[in-house]
CSV table of C-alpha atoms and ligand atoms in Angstrom, one decimal:
chain,number,residue,atom,x,y,z
A,26,MET,CA,-5.0,-95.6,37.6
A,27,ALA,CA,-4.8,-92.4,39.5
A,28,CYS,CA,-3.8,-89.2,37.7
A,29,ILE,CA,-0.5,-89.1,39.4
A,30,HIS,CA,0.8,-91.8,37.1
A,31,SER,CA,0.4,-89.5,34.1
A,32,TYR,CA,3.1,-87.2,35.3
A,33,GLY,CA,5.3,-89.7,36.5
A,34,SER,CA,7.7,-90.0,39.2
A,35,ILE,CA,5.8,-89.6,42.5
A,36,ALA,CA,7.0,-92.4,44.7
A,37,SER,CA,4.7,-92.1,47.6
A,38,ILE,CA,1.4,-90.3,48.2
A,39,SER,CA,1.1,-88.3,51.3
A,40,LEU,CA,-2.3,-88.3,52.9
A,41,PRO,CA,-3.8,-85.0,53.9
A,42,THR,CA,-2.7,-83.8,57.3
A,43,SER,CA,-5.6,-81.6,58.2
A,44,PRO,CA,-7.6,-82.7,61.3
A,45,SER,CA,-10.8,-82.8,59.3
A,46,PHE,CA,-9.5,-85.8,57.3
A,47,SER,CA,-9.7,-88.5,59.9
A,48,PRO,CA,-8.7,-92.0,58.7
A,49,ARG,CA,-12.2,-93.1,59.8
A,50,SER,CA,-14.1,-90.7,57.7
A,51,ARG,CA,-11.7,-91.2,54.8
A,52,CYS,CA,-12.2,-94.9,54.7
A,53,ALA,CA,-15.8,-94.9,55.7
A,54,TYR,CA,-16.7,-94.0,52.1
A,55,LYS,CA,-18.2,-96.4,49.6
A,56,PRO,CA,-16.1,-99.5,49.6
A,57,ARG,CA,-15.3,-99.5,45.9
A,58,PHE,CA,-13.4,-96.3,46.4
A,59,LEU,CA,-11.4,-97.4,49.3
A,60,CYS,CA,-7.8,-96.4,49.1
A,61,ALA,CA,-5.0,-98.9,49.7
A,62,LEU,CA,-3.2,-97.1,52.5
A,63,GLY,CA,0.5,-97.1,51.8
A,64,GLY,CA,0.0,-98.0,48.2
A,65,SER,CA,-1.5,-96.3,45.2
A,66,VAL,CA,-5.0,-94.7,45.3
A,67,ALA,CA,-7.7,-96.3,43.2
A,68,GLU,CA,-9.6,-94.1,40.9
A,69,PRO,CA,-13.4,-94.1,41.3
A,70,GLN,CA,-13.7,-96.0,38.0
A,71,VAL,CA,-17.4,-96.8,38.3
A,72,ALA,CA,-18.5,-93.3,39.1
A,73,SER,CA,-16.2,-91.6,36.6
A,74,VAL,CA,-17.3,-93.7,33.7
A,75,ALA,CA,-20.9,-93.4,34.5
A,76,GLU,CA,-20.8,-89.6,35.2
A,77,PRO,CA,-18.0,-87.2,36.0
A,78,LEU,CA,-17.3,-86.6,39.6
A,79,LEU,CA,-17.7,-82.9,39.1
A,80,LEU,CA,-21.4,-83.4,38.1
A,81,ASN,CA,-22.0,-85.6,41.1
A,82,ALA,CA,-20.5,-83.1,43.4
A,83,VAL,CA,-22.6,-80.2,42.0
A,84,ARG,CA,-25.7,-82.2,42.5
A,85,GLY,CA,-24.9,-82.9,46.1
A,86,ASP,CA,-24.3,-86.6,45.7
A,87,ASP,CA,-22.0,-88.3,48.3
A,88,VAL,CA,-18.6,-87.9,46.6
A,89,GLU,CA,-15.3,-89.2,48.0
A,90,ARG,CA,-13.4,-86.0,47.4
A,91,PRO,CA,-14.0,-82.6,45.8
A,92,PRO,CA,-13.4,-82.6,42.0
A,93,VAL,CA,-10.6,-80.3,40.9
A,94,TRP,CA,-9.8,-78.4,37.8
A,95,LEU,CA,-7.9,-75.2,37.0
A,96,MET,CA,-8.1,-72.5,34.4
A,97,ARG,CA,-4.9,-71.3,32.7
A,98,GLN,CA,-4.4,-67.6,32.3
A,99,ALA,CA,-3.4,-65.4,29.4
A,100,GLY,CA,0.0,-64.9,28.0
A,101,ARG,CA,1.2,-68.1,26.5
A,102,TYR,CA,-0.3,-68.0,23.0
A,103,PRO,CA,0.6,-65.7,20.1
A,104,SER,CA,-2.2,-65.1,17.6
A,105,PHE,CA,-4.9,-66.0,20.0
A,106,ARG,CA,-7.7,-65.7,17.5
A,107,GLU,CA,-6.1,-68.1,15.1
A,108,ARG,CA,-5.6,-70.7,17.8
A,109,SER,CA,-9.1,-70.3,19.2
A,110,GLU,CA,-11.0,-70.5,15.9
A,111,ASN,CA,-9.5,-73.7,14.5
A,112,VAL,CA,-11.0,-77.0,15.7
A,113,ASP,CA,-7.8,-79.0,15.8
A,114,LEU,CA,-6.0,-76.3,17.8
A,115,ILE,CA,-8.9,-75.8,20.2
A,116,VAL,CA,-9.0,-79.5,20.9
A,117,GLU,CA,-5.3,-79.9,21.2
A,118,ILE,CA,-4.9,-76.9,23.6
A,119,SER,CA,-8.0,-77.8,25.6
A,120,LEU,CA,-6.6,-81.4,26.1
A,121,GLN,CA,-3.1,-80.3,27.2
A,122,PRO,CA,-3.9,-80.0,30.9
A,123,TRP,CA,-6.1,-83.1,30.7
A,124,LYS,CA,-3.2,-85.2,29.4
A,125,VAL,CA,-0.8,-83.9,32.0
A,126,PHE,CA,-2.8,-83.5,35.2
A,127,LYS,CA,-6.1,-85.5,34.6
A,128,PRO,CA,-8.3,-82.8,36.1
A,129,ASP,CA,-12.0,-83.5,36.8
A,130,GLY,CA,-13.0,-80.7,34.5
A,131,VAL,CA,-11.7,-79.9,31.0
A,132,ILE,CA,-12.4,-76.3,29.9
A,133,LEU,CA,-12.8,-75.4,26.3
A,134,PHE,CA,-10.0,-73.3,24.9
A,135,SER,CA,-11.7,-70.1,23.8
A,136,ASP,CA,-12.5,-66.7,25.1
A,137,ILE,CA,-15.5,-64.8,26.4
A,138,LEU,CA,-15.0,-62.4,23.4
A,139,THR,CA,-15.1,-65.1,20.7
A,140,PRO,CA,-18.8,-64.5,19.9
A,141,LEU,CA,-18.3,-60.8,19.2
A,142,SER,CA,-17.3,-61.1,15.5
A,143,GLY,CA,-20.5,-63.0,15.0
A,144,MET,CA,-22.5,-60.1,16.5
A,145,ASN,CA,-20.9,-57.6,14.2
A,146,ILE,CA,-18.4,-56.3,16.7
A,147,PRO,CA,-14.9,-56.8,15.2
A,148,PHE,CA,-12.1,-57.3,17.7
A,149,ASP,CA,-8.7,-58.8,18.2
A,150,ILE,CA,-6.6,-60.0,21.1
A,151,VAL,CA,-3.3,-58.3,20.8
A,152,LYS,CA,-0.3,-59.8,22.5
A,153,GLY,CA,0.9,-57.7,25.4
A,154,LYS,CA,-2.2,-55.5,25.2
A,155,GLY,CA,-5.2,-57.8,25.5
A,156,PRO,CA,-8.5,-57.4,23.8
A,157,VAL,CA,-9.1,-54.5,21.4
A,158,ILE,CA,-12.5,-53.7,20.1
A,159,PHE,CA,-12.0,-51.8,16.8
A,160,ASP,CA,-15.2,-49.6,17.0
A,161,PRO,CA,-16.3,-49.3,20.6
A,162,LEU,CA,-20.0,-48.8,21.0
A,163,TYR,CA,-21.5,-45.6,22.5
A,164,THR,CA,-24.8,-44.7,20.9
A,165,ALA,CA,-28.2,-46.2,20.3
A,166,ASP,CA,-27.3,-46.5,16.6
A,167,ASP,CA,-24.2,-48.4,17.5
A,168,VAL,CA,-26.2,-50.8,19.6
A,169,ASP,CA,-28.7,-51.2,16.7
A,170,GLN,CA,-25.9,-52.5,14.5
A,171,VAL,CA,-25.2,-55.4,16.9
A,172,ARG,CA,-26.5,-58.6,15.4
A,173,GLU,CA,-28.0,-61.4,17.4
A,174,PHE,CA,-25.6,-64.3,17.7
A,175,VAL,CA,-26.2,-67.5,15.8
A,176,PRO,CA,-23.6,-69.9,17.2
A,177,GLN,CA,-23.9,-72.6,14.6
A,178,GLU,CA,-23.2,-70.1,11.8
A,179,SER,CA,-20.6,-67.9,13.5
A,180,VAL,CA,-18.6,-70.3,15.7
A,181,PRO,CA,-19.2,-73.8,14.3
A,182,TYR,CA,-15.6,-74.6,15.4
A,183,VAL,CA,-16.8,-74.3,19.1
A,184,GLY,CA,-19.5,-76.9,18.7
A,185,GLU,CA,-17.2,-79.3,16.7
A,186,ALA,CA,-14.4,-78.9,19.2
A,187,LEU,CA,-16.8,-79.6,22.1
A,188,THR,CA,-18.1,-82.7,20.4
A,189,ILE,CA,-14.6,-84.0,19.9
A,190,LEU,CA,-13.6,-83.1,23.5
A,191,ARG,CA,-16.5,-84.9,24.9
A,192,LYS,CA,-15.6,-88.1,23.0
A,193,GLU,CA,-11.9,-87.8,24.0
A,194,VAL,CA,-12.6,-87.2,27.7
A,195,ASP,CA,-15.3,-89.8,27.7
A,196,ASN,CA,-16.9,-88.9,31.0
A,197,LYS,CA,-13.7,-89.4,32.9
A,198,ALA,CA,-14.0,-85.6,33.5
A,199,ALA,CA,-16.6,-83.0,32.8
A,200,VAL,CA,-16.3,-81.0,29.6
A,201,LEU,CA,-16.8,-77.3,30.6
A,202,GLY,CA,-18.0,-74.6,28.3
A,203,PHE,CA,-18.2,-70.9,29.2
A,204,VAL,CA,-19.6,-67.6,28.2
A,205,GLY,CA,-19.2,-64.0,29.2
A,206,ALA,CA,-22.0,-62.3,31.2
A,207,PRO,CA,-23.8,-59.4,29.5
A,208,PHE,CA,-22.3,-56.7,31.7
A,209,THR,CA,-18.8,-57.9,31.4
A,210,LEU,CA,-19.1,-58.2,27.6
A,211,ALA,CA,-20.7,-54.8,27.5
A,212,SER,CA,-17.7,-53.4,29.5
A,213,TYR,CA,-15.3,-54.6,26.8
A,214,VAL,CA,-17.3,-53.3,23.8
A,215,VAL,CA,-18.0,-49.9,25.4
A,216,GLU,CA,-14.5,-49.4,26.9
A,217,GLY,CA,-12.8,-50.7,23.7
A,218,GLY,CA,-10.9,-53.3,25.7
A,219,SER,CA,-9.7,-53.9,29.2
A,220,SER,CA,-10.3,-51.0,31.6
A,221,LYS,CA,-9.1,-49.6,34.9
A,222,HIS,CA,-11.9,-47.2,35.9
A,223,PHE,CA,-14.8,-48.4,33.7
A,224,SER,CA,-15.6,-44.7,33.1
A,225,LYS,CA,-17.1,-45.2,29.6
A,226,ILE,CA,-19.5,-47.9,30.5
A,227,LYS,CA,-20.5,-46.0,33.7
A,228,ARG,CA,-21.0,-42.9,31.8
A,229,LEU,CA,-23.3,-44.8,29.5
A,230,ALA,CA,-25.0,-46.6,32.4
A,231,PHE,CA,-25.6,-43.4,34.4
A,232,SER,CA,-26.5,-41.0,31.5
A,233,GLN,CA,-28.1,-43.2,28.9
A,234,PRO,CA,-29.3,-46.3,30.7
A,235,LYS,CA,-31.7,-47.3,28.0
A,236,VAL,CA,-28.9,-47.6,25.5
A,237,LEU,CA,-26.9,-49.8,27.8
A,238,HIS,CA,-30.0,-51.9,28.7
A,239,ALA,CA,-30.6,-52.5,24.9
A,240,LEU,CA,-27.1,-53.8,24.6
A,241,LEU,CA,-27.3,-55.9,27.7
A,242,GLN,CA,-30.5,-57.5,26.4
A,243,LYS,CA,-28.9,-58.4,23.1
A,244,PHE,CA,-26.0,-60.0,24.9
A,245,THR,CA,-28.5,-61.8,27.2
A,246,THR,CA,-30.5,-63.3,24.3
A,247,SER,CA,-27.2,-64.2,22.5
A,248,MET,CA,-25.5,-65.8,25.4
A,249,THR,CA,-28.6,-67.8,26.3
A,250,LYS,CA,-28.4,-69.3,22.8
A,251,TYR,CA,-24.7,-69.8,23.1
A,252,ILE,CA,-25.0,-71.8,26.4
A,253,ARG,CA,-27.6,-74.0,24.8
A,254,TYR,CA,-25.4,-74.5,21.8
A,255,GLN,CA,-22.5,-75.5,23.9
A,256,ALA,CA,-24.6,-77.9,25.9
A,257,ASP,CA,-26.1,-79.4,22.8
A,258,ASN,CA,-22.6,-80.0,21.4
A,259,GLY,CA,-21.0,-81.6,24.4
A,260,ALA,CA,-20.5,-79.2,27.3
A,261,GLN,CA,-21.6,-80.8,30.6
A,262,ALA,CA,-21.5,-77.6,32.6
A,263,VAL,CA,-21.2,-74.0,31.6
A,264,GLN,CA,-19.4,-71.3,33.5
A,265,ILE,CA,-20.6,-67.7,33.2
A,266,PHE,CA,-17.9,-65.1,33.7
A,267,ASP,CA,-19.1,-61.8,35.0
A,268,SER,CA,-15.6,-60.8,35.7
A,269,TRP,CA,-16.2,-57.1,36.0
A,270,ALA,CA,-19.7,-57.1,37.6
A,271,THR,CA,-18.0,-56.2,40.9
A,272,GLU,CA,-17.0,-52.8,39.4
A,273,LEU,CA,-20.7,-52.0,40.0
A,274,SER,CA,-22.0,-51.0,43.4
A,275,PRO,CA,-24.6,-53.4,44.7
A,276,VAL,CA,-27.5,-51.1,43.7
A,277,ASP,CA,-26.1,-50.9,40.1
A,278,PHE,CA,-25.4,-54.6,40.0
A,279,GLU,CA,-29.1,-55.0,40.7
A,280,GLU,CA,-30.0,-52.9,37.7
A,281,PHE,CA,-27.3,-53.7,35.1
A,282,SER,CA,-26.2,-57.3,35.8
A,283,LEU,CA,-28.5,-59.4,38.1
A,284,PRO,CA,-31.7,-59.2,36.0
A,285,TYR,CA,-29.8,-60.3,32.9
A,286,LEU,CA,-28.0,-63.1,34.6
A,287,LYS,CA,-31.3,-64.3,36.0
A,288,GLN,CA,-32.9,-64.1,32.6
A,289,ILE,CA,-30.1,-66.3,31.2
A,290,VAL,CA,-30.3,-68.9,34.0
A,291,ASP,CA,-34.1,-69.0,33.9
A,292,ALA,CA,-34.1,-69.5,30.1
A,293,VAL,CA,-31.4,-72.1,30.1
A,294,LYS,CA,-33.1,-74.0,32.9
A,295,GLU,CA,-36.3,-74.2,30.8
A,296,THR,CA,-34.6,-76.1,28.0
A,297,HIS,CA,-31.6,-77.7,29.9
A,298,PRO,CA,-32.8,-78.2,33.5
A,299,ASP,CA,-29.9,-80.5,34.3
A,300,LEU,CA,-27.1,-78.4,33.0
A,301,PRO,CA,-25.1,-77.0,35.9
A,302,LEU,CA,-24.4,-73.3,35.6
A,303,ILE,CA,-21.4,-71.8,37.4
A,304,LEU,CA,-21.1,-68.1,38.0
A,305,TYR,CA,-17.8,-66.3,38.5
A,306,ALA,CA,-17.2,-62.7,39.3
A,307,SER,CA,-13.8,-61.4,40.5
A,308,GLY,CA,-13.7,-59.9,43.9
A,309,SER,CA,-17.3,-60.8,44.6
A,310,GLY,CA,-17.3,-60.7,48.4
A,311,GLY,CA,-19.6,-57.6,48.4
A,312,LEU,CA,-22.1,-59.3,46.1
A,313,LEU,CA,-22.3,-62.9,47.2
A,314,GLU,CA,-25.9,-63.0,48.4
A,315,ARG,CA,-26.9,-61.3,45.2
A,316,LEU,CA,-24.9,-63.7,43.0
A,317,ALA,CA,-27.0,-66.5,44.6
A,318,LEU,CA,-30.2,-64.8,43.5
A,319,THR,CA,-29.3,-65.5,39.9
A,320,GLY,CA,-30.3,-69.1,40.4
A,321,VAL,CA,-27.0,-70.6,39.3
A,322,ASP,CA,-26.0,-74.0,40.6
A,323,VAL,CA,-22.5,-73.1,41.6
A,324,VAL,CA,-20.9,-69.8,42.7
A,325,SER,CA,-17.2,-69.6,42.0
A,326,LEU,CA,-15.4,-67.7,44.7
A,327,ASP,CA,-12.2,-65.8,44.4
A,328,TRP,CA,-9.6,-65.9,47.2
A,329,THR,CA,-10.7,-62.6,48.8
A,330,VAL,CA,-13.6,-64.4,50.5
A,331,ASP,CA,-12.9,-66.9,53.3
A,332,MET,CA,-14.4,-70.2,52.0
A,333,ALA,CA,-16.2,-70.9,55.3
A,334,GLU,CA,-17.8,-67.5,55.2
A,335,GLY,CA,-18.6,-67.8,51.6
A,336,ARG,CA,-20.3,-71.1,52.1
A,337,ARG,CA,-22.3,-69.7,55.1
A,338,ARG,CA,-23.4,-66.7,53.1
A,339,LEU,CA,-24.5,-68.6,50.1
A,340,GLY,CA,-26.4,-71.2,52.0
A,341,PRO,CA,-26.6,-75.0,51.7
A,342,ASN,CA,-28.4,-75.3,48.4
A,343,ILE,CA,-25.7,-73.8,46.2
A,344,ALA,CA,-22.4,-75.5,45.4
A,345,VAL,CA,-19.2,-73.5,45.7
A,346,GLN,CA,-16.1,-73.5,43.5
A,347,GLY,CA,-12.6,-72.2,44.4
A,348,ASN,CA,-10.9,-70.5,46.0
A,349,VAL,CA,-7.2,-71.0,46.6
A,350,ASP,CA,-5.2,-67.8,45.8
A,351,PRO,CA,-3.4,-68.5,42.5
A,352,GLY,CA,-0.4,-66.9,44.2
A,353,VAL,CA,-0.2,-69.8,46.6
A,354,LEU,CA,1.3,-71.8,43.8
A,355,PHE,CA,4.4,-69.7,44.1
A,356,GLY,CA,4.8,-71.0,47.7
A,357,SER,CA,6.5,-74.2,48.9
A,358,LYS,CA,4.8,-77.6,48.4
A,359,GLU,CA,4.0,-77.8,52.1
A,360,PHE,CA,2.4,-74.4,52.0
A,361,ILE,CA,0.3,-75.4,48.9
A,362,THR,CA,-0.8,-78.6,50.7
A,363,ARG,CA,-1.8,-76.6,53.8
A,364,ARG,CA,-3.9,-74.1,51.8
A,365,ILE,CA,-5.7,-76.8,49.8
A,366,ASN,CA,-6.6,-78.7,53.0
A,367,ASP,CA,-7.7,-75.4,54.6
A,368,THR,CA,-10.0,-74.6,51.7
A,369,VAL,CA,-11.4,-78.1,51.5
A,370,ARG,CA,-12.1,-78.3,55.2
A,371,LYS,CA,-13.8,-74.9,55.1
A,372,ALA,CA,-16.0,-75.8,52.1
A,373,GLY,CA,-17.2,-78.9,54.0
A,374,ARG,CA,-18.2,-82.3,52.6
A,375,GLY,CA,-19.7,-82.2,49.1
A,376,LYS,CA,-21.0,-79.5,46.8
A,377,HIS,CA,-17.5,-78.1,46.4
A,378,ILE,CA,-15.3,-78.0,43.3
A,379,LEU,CA,-11.8,-77.3,44.3
A,380,ASN,CA,-10.1,-74.7,42.2
A,381,LEU,CA,-8.0,-71.6,42.3
A,382,GLY,CA,-9.8,-68.2,42.9
A,383,HIS,CA,-8.8,-67.3,39.3
A,384,GLY,CA,-6.6,-68.7,36.5
A,385,ILE,CA,-3.1,-70.0,37.0
A,386,VAL,CA,-0.8,-67.0,36.8
A,387,VAL,CA,1.9,-66.9,34.1
A,388,GLY,CA,5.2,-68.0,35.5
A,389,THR,CA,3.7,-70.4,38.0
A,390,PRO,CA,6.1,-73.4,38.4
A,391,GLU,CA,4.6,-76.3,36.7
A,392,GLU,CA,5.7,-78.7,39.4
A,393,ASN,CA,3.6,-76.8,41.8
A,394,VAL,CA,0.5,-77.1,39.5
A,395,ALA,CA,1.3,-80.9,39.5
A,396,HIS,CA,1.5,-80.8,43.2
A,397,PHE,CA,-1.9,-79.0,43.5
A,398,PHE,CA,-3.6,-81.8,41.5
A,399,GLU,CA,-1.7,-84.5,43.3
A,400,VAL,CA,-2.8,-83.3,46.8
A,401,ALA,CA,-6.3,-82.6,45.5
A,402,LYS,CA,-6.8,-86.0,44.0
A,403,ASP,CA,-5.5,-87.7,47.1
A,404,ILE,CA,-8.0,-86.0,49.5
A,405,ARG,CA,-10.7,-88.2,50.9
A,406,TYR,CA,-13.5,-86.7,53.0
B,509,CP3,O1,-7.7,-72.7,30.6
B,509,CP3,C1,-8.1,-72.2,29.6
B,509,CP3,O2,-7.9,-72.6,28.5
B,509,CP3,C2,-8.8,-70.8,29.8
B,509,CP3,C3,-9.5,-70.4,28.6
B,509,CP3,C4,-10.0,-68.9,28.7
B,509,CP3,C5,-9.3,-67.8,28.1
B,509,CP3,N1,-10.1,-66.7,28.3
B,509,CP3,C6,-8.1,-67.9,27.2
B,509,CP3,C7,-7.4,-66.7,26.9
B,509,CP3,C8,-11.0,-68.4,29.4
B,509,CP3,C9,-12.0,-69.2,30.4
B,509,CP3,C10,-11.1,-67.0,29.2
B,509,CP3,C11,-12.1,-66.1,29.7
B,509,CP3,C12,-11.9,-64.7,29.7
B,509,CP3,N2,-11.4,-63.9,28.7
B,509,CP3,C13,-12.3,-63.9,30.8
B,509,CP3,C14,-13.0,-64.3,32.0
B,509,CP3,C15,-12.1,-64.9,33.0
B,509,CP3,C16,-11.4,-63.9,33.8
B,509,CP3,O3,-10.2,-63.8,33.7
B,509,CP3,O4,-12.1,-63.2,34.6
B,509,CP3,C17,-12.0,-62.6,30.4
B,509,CP3,C18,-12.3,-61.3,31.3
B,509,CP3,C19,-11.4,-62.6,29.1
B,509,CP3,C20,-11.0,-61.4,28.3
B,509,CP3,C21,-9.6,-61.6,27.9
B,509,CP3,N3,-9.1,-62.5,27.0
B,509,CP3,C22,-8.5,-60.8,28.4
B,509,CP3,C23,-8.5,-59.7,29.4
B,509,CP3,C24,-7.3,-61.3,27.7
B,509,CP3,C25,-5.9,-60.7,27.7
B,509,CP3,C26,-5.2,-60.9,29.0
B,509,CP3,C27,-3.8,-60.6,28.9
B,509,CP3,O5,-3.1,-60.5,30.0
B,509,CP3,O6,-3.2,-60.4,27.8
B,509,CP3,C28,-7.8,-62.3,26.9
B,509,CP3,C29,-6.9,-63.2,26.0
B,509,CP3,C30,-6.8,-64.6,26.4
B,509,CP3,N4,-7.8,-65.4,26.7
B,509,CP3,C31,-5.6,-65.3,26.4
B,509,CP3,C32,-5.9,-66.6,26.7
B,509,CP3,C33,-5.0,-67.8,26.8
B,509,CP3,C34,-4.2,-64.7,26.1
B,509,CP3,C35,-4.0,-64.6,24.6
B,509,CP3,C36,-2.6,-64.3,24.3
B,509,CP3,O7,-1.7,-64.5,25.1
B,509,CP3,O8,-2.4,-63.8,23.2
């Protein structure tokens, strides 16, 4: 049955109120998905068993509603590395949202920095402080010491966890892997952790560009292998986080990020042509058209871009993900419903994965997260 049953006590299901969801268009969808108005909503059993809704949506198939999933944000877990490097814990934590909300995507519990140890870049994630790189890289010699990543040797727990997740989720949702983009990974290892002004990586970029390019190339080769490894072990789509690419001006993005993203996408498409790749960059409004040039299948928008505008700027061939402000989940249920409907209407029918514009903020009322999924899963185009 519908996801709503898994978290219990919802007595009646309200239909979306937005004018774009006319009863006619809602019920004109494939008969087997027809909702029983006034009763419970039937899950699209056939489609979900055959192939997750999320994959259908990305490919532009005629879907009944946008798939929906959310990413949690930092802060809940002490000893992050311990939790993220143990197969049982990865699986258990990854499945928590799945068990409660039945999202259409289940993201691996891990971090973009997880591969660093295997590349000879020791790090930790310290509670209250975030990532700490023990020996930040500055010189050509430092970059020479960076080893190419061999996922099956360095992070076998990721592959094992993905394989188990894929079995557990059993195509009722898409299992999502992820990697950090070369520039964003470089920003952590050069800055030594999170940064405000990105002055160290910019100093490197603008005074010794060759050194930075050598590092970016190493991350590019390694992340290409990592995406393939994740796909080979069960990931059905992989999201690339270039969280800090927007710290670069467009001309610098074209030199220090775009070519590497494109290289990753081209190489992965050669071996895994059907694997959807999703690209996220925070605050990407100034770079949207350039993000599309990477060749990814989906661009994930944050909430600083109007969805209709983002859709227009990206063009019809690319799918969009997002982009409700995570802060909206602190509003009333009616407000959350309105914003979801507004986003879905602006994204238009198909090629949209409904999501927040970033992870769920710590302190968000869980009942509002539940409400988000409830409303989302009740939408019918
Ligand atoms: O839903 C999920 O399970 C999400 C899994 C996930 C994590 N990190 C878990 C995590 C994902 C997709 C990431 C990606 C990630 N990690 C990104 C890209 C996404 C984005 O936010 O743009 C970035 C930039 C990182 C780097 C990172 N990891 C930071 C900056 C921090 C610390 C943040 C803070 O406020 O302390 C982490 C640690 C981290 N990654 C935690 C979690 C749950 C917190 C660990 C802890 O609380 O100890």
